[in-house]
Short mmCIF file of C-alpha atoms in Angstrom, two decimals:
data_model
loop_
_atom_site.label_atom_id
_atom_site.label_comp_id
_atom_site.label_asym_id
_atom_site.label_seq_id
_atom_site.Cartn_x
_atom_site.Cartn_y
_atom_site.Cartn_z
CA UNK A 1158 -7.22 -43.68 41.47
CA UNK A 1159 -6.52 -42.30 38.23
CA UNK A 1160 -3.20 -43.93 36.86
CA UNK A 1161 -2.86 -41.80 34.12
CA UNK A 1162 -2.94 -38.61 36.41
CA UNK A 1163 -0.69 -40.49 38.32
CA UNK A 1164 2.19 -41.47 35.73
CA UNK A 1165 1.50 -37.84 34.25
CA UNK A 1166 3.49 -36.25 37.18
CA UNK A 1167 6.22 -39.05 37.39
CA UNK A 1168 9.36 -37.90 36.23
CA UNK A 1169 10.04 -41.16 34.25
CA UNK A 1170 6.88 -40.00 32.01
CA UNK A 1171 7.69 -36.48 31.81
CA UNK A 1172 7.05 -35.11 28.47
CA UNK A 1173 4.53 -37.84 27.60
CA UNK A 1174 1.02 -36.68 26.88
CA UNK A 1175 -2.15 -38.10 28.08
CA UNK A 1176 -2.52 -40.17 24.79
CA UNK A 1177 1.01 -41.23 24.57
CA UNK A 1178 0.41 -42.49 28.49
CA UNK A 1179 -2.72 -44.56 27.35
CA UNK A 1180 -1.21 -45.77 24.56
CA UNK A 1181 2.21 -46.66 26.87
CA UNK A 1182 0.14 -48.71 28.93
CA UNK A 1183 -1.52 -50.57 26.21
CA UNK A 1184 1.73 -51.04 24.58
CA UNK A 1185 3.92 -52.23 27.69
CA UNK A 1186 1.06 -52.89 30.42
CA UNK A 1187 2.46 -53.25 33.73
CA UNK A 1188 1.71 -55.47 36.62
CA UNK A 1189 -0.39 -53.99 39.11
CA UNK A 1190 0.12 -55.15 43.05
CA UNK A 1191 -1.62 -53.81 46.25
CA UNK A 1192 0.63 -54.14 49.45
CA UNK A 1193 -0.64 -53.98 53.15
CA UNK A 1194 1.51 -51.83 55.39
CA UNK A 1195 5.05 -53.27 56.44
CA UNK A 1196 4.59 -56.08 53.49
CA UNK A 1197 7.30 -56.48 51.36
CA UNK A 1198 7.50 -56.11 47.59
CA UNK A 1199 10.97 -57.07 47.06
CA UNK A 1200 13.92 -58.60 49.26
CA UNK A 1201 17.74 -58.45 49.32
CA UNK A 1202 18.49 -60.76 46.46
CA UNK A 1203 15.65 -60.37 44.64
CA UNK A 1204 16.02 -59.65 40.55
CA UNK A 1205 14.05 -57.57 38.82
CA UNK A 1206 13.73 -56.63 35.33
CA UNK A 1207 10.81 -53.76 36.21
CA UNK A 1208 10.57 -50.28 37.05
CA UNK A 1209 7.89 -49.70 39.68
CA UNK A 1210 6.03 -46.62 40.30
CA UNK A 1211 4.05 -45.64 43.67
CA UNK A 1212 0.35 -45.18 42.55
CA UNK A 1213 -1.11 -44.93 46.33
CA UNK A 1214 0.75 -45.19 49.75
CA UNK A 1215 4.24 -45.07 49.89
CA UNK A 1216 7.16 -47.50 49.98
CA UNK A 1217 10.48 -47.64 52.00
CA UNK A 1218 13.53 -48.29 50.68
CA UNK A 1219 15.84 -50.42 53.63
CA UNK A 1220 18.28 -52.35 54.81
CA UNK A 1221 17.96 -55.13 57.77
CA UNK A 1222 20.69 -56.75 59.28
CA UNK A 1223 20.50 -59.65 61.05
CA UNK A 1224 19.70 -59.17 64.36
CA UNK A 1225 16.44 -57.01 63.34
CA UNK A 1226 17.97 -53.54 63.02
CA UNK A 1227 16.42 -51.62 60.09
CA UNK A 1228 17.72 -48.26 57.89
CA UNK A 1229 15.14 -46.28 55.64
CA UNK A 1230 17.36 -45.55 53.03
CA UNK A 1231 14.51 -43.72 51.10
CA UNK A 1232 11.15 -43.09 50.93
CA UNK A 1233 9.21 -43.30 47.81
CA UNK A 1234 5.71 -41.43 47.65
CA UNK A 1235 2.99 -41.65 44.79
CA UNK A 1236 4.26 -40.53 41.51
CA UNK A 1237 7.89 -41.30 42.10
CA UNK A 1238 9.83 -44.76 40.80
CA UNK A 1239 11.83 -47.17 42.49
CA UNK A 1240 14.05 -50.21 41.58
CA UNK A 1241 15.09 -48.55 38.16
CA UNK A 1242 18.94 -49.01 39.04
CA UNK A 1243 18.71 -52.43 39.58
CA UNK A 1244 16.66 -52.91 36.59
CA UNK A 1245 19.15 -51.39 34.57
CA UNK A 1246 21.91 -53.29 36.24
CA UNK A 1247 20.36 -56.45 36.10
CA UNK A 1248 22.19 -57.45 39.49
CA UNK A 1249 19.92 -58.61 42.70
CA UNK A 1250 18.71 -56.19 44.97
CA UNK A 1251 21.12 -55.35 47.85
CA UNK A 1252 17.93 -53.77 49.98
CA UNK A 1253 14.70 -54.01 50.72
CA UNK A 1254 11.32 -52.76 49.10
CA UNK A 1255 8.82 -52.51 51.96
CA UNK A 1256 4.95 -50.45 52.01
CA UNK A 1257 5.51 -48.07 54.76
CA UNK A 1258 1.70 -47.92 54.66
CA UNK A 1259 -0.96 -49.58 52.61
CA UNK A 1260 -0.02 -49.00 48.76
CA UNK A 1261 -0.40 -49.80 45.45
CA UNK A 1262 2.27 -49.94 42.79
CA UNK A 1263 2.69 -50.44 39.07
CA UNK A 1264 5.68 -52.56 37.69
CA UNK A 1265 6.72 -51.76 34.05
CA UNK A 1266 9.18 -54.35 32.31
CA UNK A 1267 12.21 -52.27 31.35
CA UNK A 1268 12.87 -54.47 27.97
CA UNK A 1269 9.13 -53.63 27.08
CA UNK A 1270 9.88 -49.87 27.54
CA UNK A 1271 13.02 -50.28 25.59
CA UNK A 1272 11.64 -51.81 22.41
CA UNK A 1273 8.66 -49.17 21.94
CA UNK A 1274 8.77 -46.85 19.44
CA UNK A 1275 11.78 -44.21 18.69
CA UNK A 1276 10.36 -41.26 19.96
CA UNK A 1277 8.72 -42.37 23.21
CA UNK A 1278 11.39 -44.70 23.92
CA UNK A 1279 14.06 -41.67 23.54
CA UNK A 1280 12.22 -39.65 25.72
CA UNK A 1281 11.88 -42.43 28.48
CA UNK A 1282 15.53 -43.12 28.12
CA UNK A 1283 16.35 -39.36 28.91
CA UNK A 1284 13.84 -39.41 31.47
CA UNK A 1285 15.55 -42.37 32.95
CA UNK A 1286 19.10 -40.73 32.91
CA UNK A 1287 17.74 -37.87 34.90
CA UNK A 1288 15.79 -40.13 37.34
CA UNK A 1289 19.24 -41.84 38.39
CA UNK A 1290 20.88 -38.67 38.76
CA UNK A 1291 18.25 -37.16 40.95
CA UNK A 1292 18.29 -40.28 43.40
CA UNK A 1293 21.90 -40.16 43.59
CA UNK A 1294 21.59 -36.57 44.89
CA UNK A 1295 18.87 -38.10 47.51
CA UNK A 1296 21.13 -40.39 48.80
CA UNK A 1297 24.03 -37.69 49.15
CA UNK A 1298 21.36 -35.58 50.94
CA UNK A 1299 20.62 -38.48 53.33
CA UNK A 1300 24.42 -39.16 53.99
CA UNK A 1301 24.81 -35.61 54.90
CA UNK A 1302 22.35 -35.96 57.58
CA UNK A 1303 23.42 -39.24 59.01
CA UNK A 1304 27.16 -38.41 59.00
CA UNK A 1305 26.34 -35.49 61.92
CA UNK A 1306 27.56 -36.42 65.20
CA UNK A 1307 24.48 -36.27 67.34
CA UNK A 1308 21.07 -36.95 67.01
CA UNK A 1309 20.50 -33.46 67.44
CA UNK A 1310 22.24 -32.52 64.62
CA UNK A 1311 20.90 -35.20 62.49
CA UNK A 1312 17.07 -33.98 63.43
CA UNK A 1313 17.66 -30.44 62.33
CA UNK A 1314 19.93 -31.55 59.33
CA UNK A 1315 16.79 -33.42 58.30
CA UNK A 1316 14.22 -30.77 59.33
CA UNK A 1317 16.36 -28.11 57.67
CA UNK A 1318 16.12 -29.43 54.42
CA UNK A 1319 12.54 -30.76 54.82
CA UNK A 1320 11.73 -26.69 55.28
CA UNK A 1321 13.86 -25.81 52.49
CA UNK A 1322 12.21 -28.44 50.00
CA UNK A 1323 8.61 -27.67 50.88
CA UNK A 1324 9.27 -23.59 51.17
CA UNK A 1325 7.46 -22.99 54.32
CA UNK A 1326 8.63 -22.92 58.11
CA UNK A 1327 5.39 -25.47 58.35
CA UNK A 1328 5.67 -28.83 56.81
CA UNK A 1329 4.74 -32.67 57.26
CA UNK A 1330 7.49 -35.45 56.69
CA UNK A 1331 6.74 -38.85 55.45
CA UNK A 1332 7.93 -40.68 58.54
CA UNK A 1333 6.14 -41.78 61.92
CA UNK A 1334 8.81 -41.46 64.86
CA UNK A 1335 9.93 -45.02 64.68
CA UNK A 1336 10.55 -44.49 60.73
CA UNK A 1337 12.18 -41.07 61.27
CA UNK A 1338 14.75 -42.87 63.63
CA UNK A 1339 15.37 -45.84 61.16
CA UNK A 1340 16.03 -43.00 58.56
CA UNK A 1341 18.19 -41.13 60.61
CA UNK A 1342 20.04 -44.25 61.76
CA UNK A 1343 19.32 -43.44 65.77
CA UNK A 1344 17.74 -44.73 68.89
CA UNK A 1345 13.76 -43.52 68.86
CA UNK A 1346 13.82 -43.06 72.55
CA UNK A 1347 16.86 -40.39 72.31
CA UNK A 1348 15.33 -38.96 69.08
CA UNK A 1349 12.13 -38.24 70.71
CA UNK A 1350 14.10 -37.07 73.85
CA UNK A 1351 15.66 -34.50 71.76
CA UNK A 1352 12.33 -33.56 69.81
CA UNK A 1353 11.34 -32.62 73.15
CA UNK A 1354 14.28 -30.57 74.22
CA UNK A 1355 14.15 -28.45 70.86
CA UNK A 1356 10.38 -27.76 71.21
CA UNK A 1357 11.33 -26.72 75.02
CA UNK A 1358 14.25 -24.56 73.83
CA UNK A 1359 11.80 -23.10 71.46
CA UNK A 1360 13.33 -24.25 68.38
CA UNK A 1361 10.61 -26.55 66.81
CA UNK A 1362 7.08 -27.11 67.54
CA UNK A 1363 5.46 -30.75 66.28
CA UNK A 1364 2.58 -32.87 66.50
CA UNK A 1365 2.45 -36.52 64.90
CA UNK A 1366 4.40 -35.48 61.64
CA UNK A 1367 3.43 -31.95 61.64
CA UNK A 1368 6.48 -29.94 62.03
CA UNK A 1369 7.07 -25.79 62.47
CA UNK A 1370 10.91 -24.61 62.76
CA UNK A 1371 11.33 -21.25 64.63
CA UNK A 1372 14.41 -20.56 63.06
CA UNK A 1373 14.74 -17.43 61.23
CA UNK A 1374 13.18 -17.63 57.82
CA UNK A 1375 15.37 -16.96 54.93
CA UNK A 1376 17.66 -19.65 56.36
CA UNK A 1377 17.97 -23.41 55.52
CA UNK A 1378 20.40 -26.38 55.10
CA UNK A 1379 23.52 -25.44 56.72
CA UNK A 1380 22.65 -22.08 57.74
CA UNK A 1381 19.85 -23.14 59.70
CA UNK A 1382 21.56 -26.20 61.50
CA UNK A 1383 24.31 -23.45 62.42
CA UNK A 1384 21.64 -20.95 63.54
CA UNK A 1385 19.85 -23.83 65.74
CA UNK A 1386 23.03 -24.63 67.06
CA UNK A 1387 23.90 -21.19 67.94
CA UNK A 1388 20.36 -20.56 70.09
CA UNK A 1389 21.45 -23.22 72.10
CA UNK A 1390 24.55 -21.48 73.42
#
């Protein structure tokens, strides 16, 4: 694992050359954590003054209710950040942070980053603003998926957005079936039934986490969803 290579593509450290990143790692050394699959790094109510970066595996930001129900709010892949909003606000976490698979993370003290020399600190703070804005847009995207009326519509909305992000008809999603159901806030069995129907009707093919959409190219997001719905009429 080349931590500097991972950090160089992390949006929090955008614009910083390798030499500056190496200096930053010495000036504000991060904590390192290794997590097993489904191990929690943070639970609701925890406080943190640290911004995390995933270097291996992936994390899930989730909510659980008193009856064991689980909703995945976000997926954090290698090179991406987490907990930055709670570190900035200084308030207890309202969500859990759990490893979706075996993972490694770096945890940077926000206070130590804030007292770095001017040019580096300025770049980091600009990047942090961008990062918070991007996370807000991701949350808005998830809201668009889960506010669809049916499981079928939620699947088409999510898969269409994944194709748009990847720029290809075939793509791999970050979730297994249970995780995808948790992300879309639907029943797993009902979701699998809909996936089977969508395959029989020729709208998509899937195997494991690999999907191919057969909705005409050049359509994505809302247009892809509408095309899929029209195809079924």
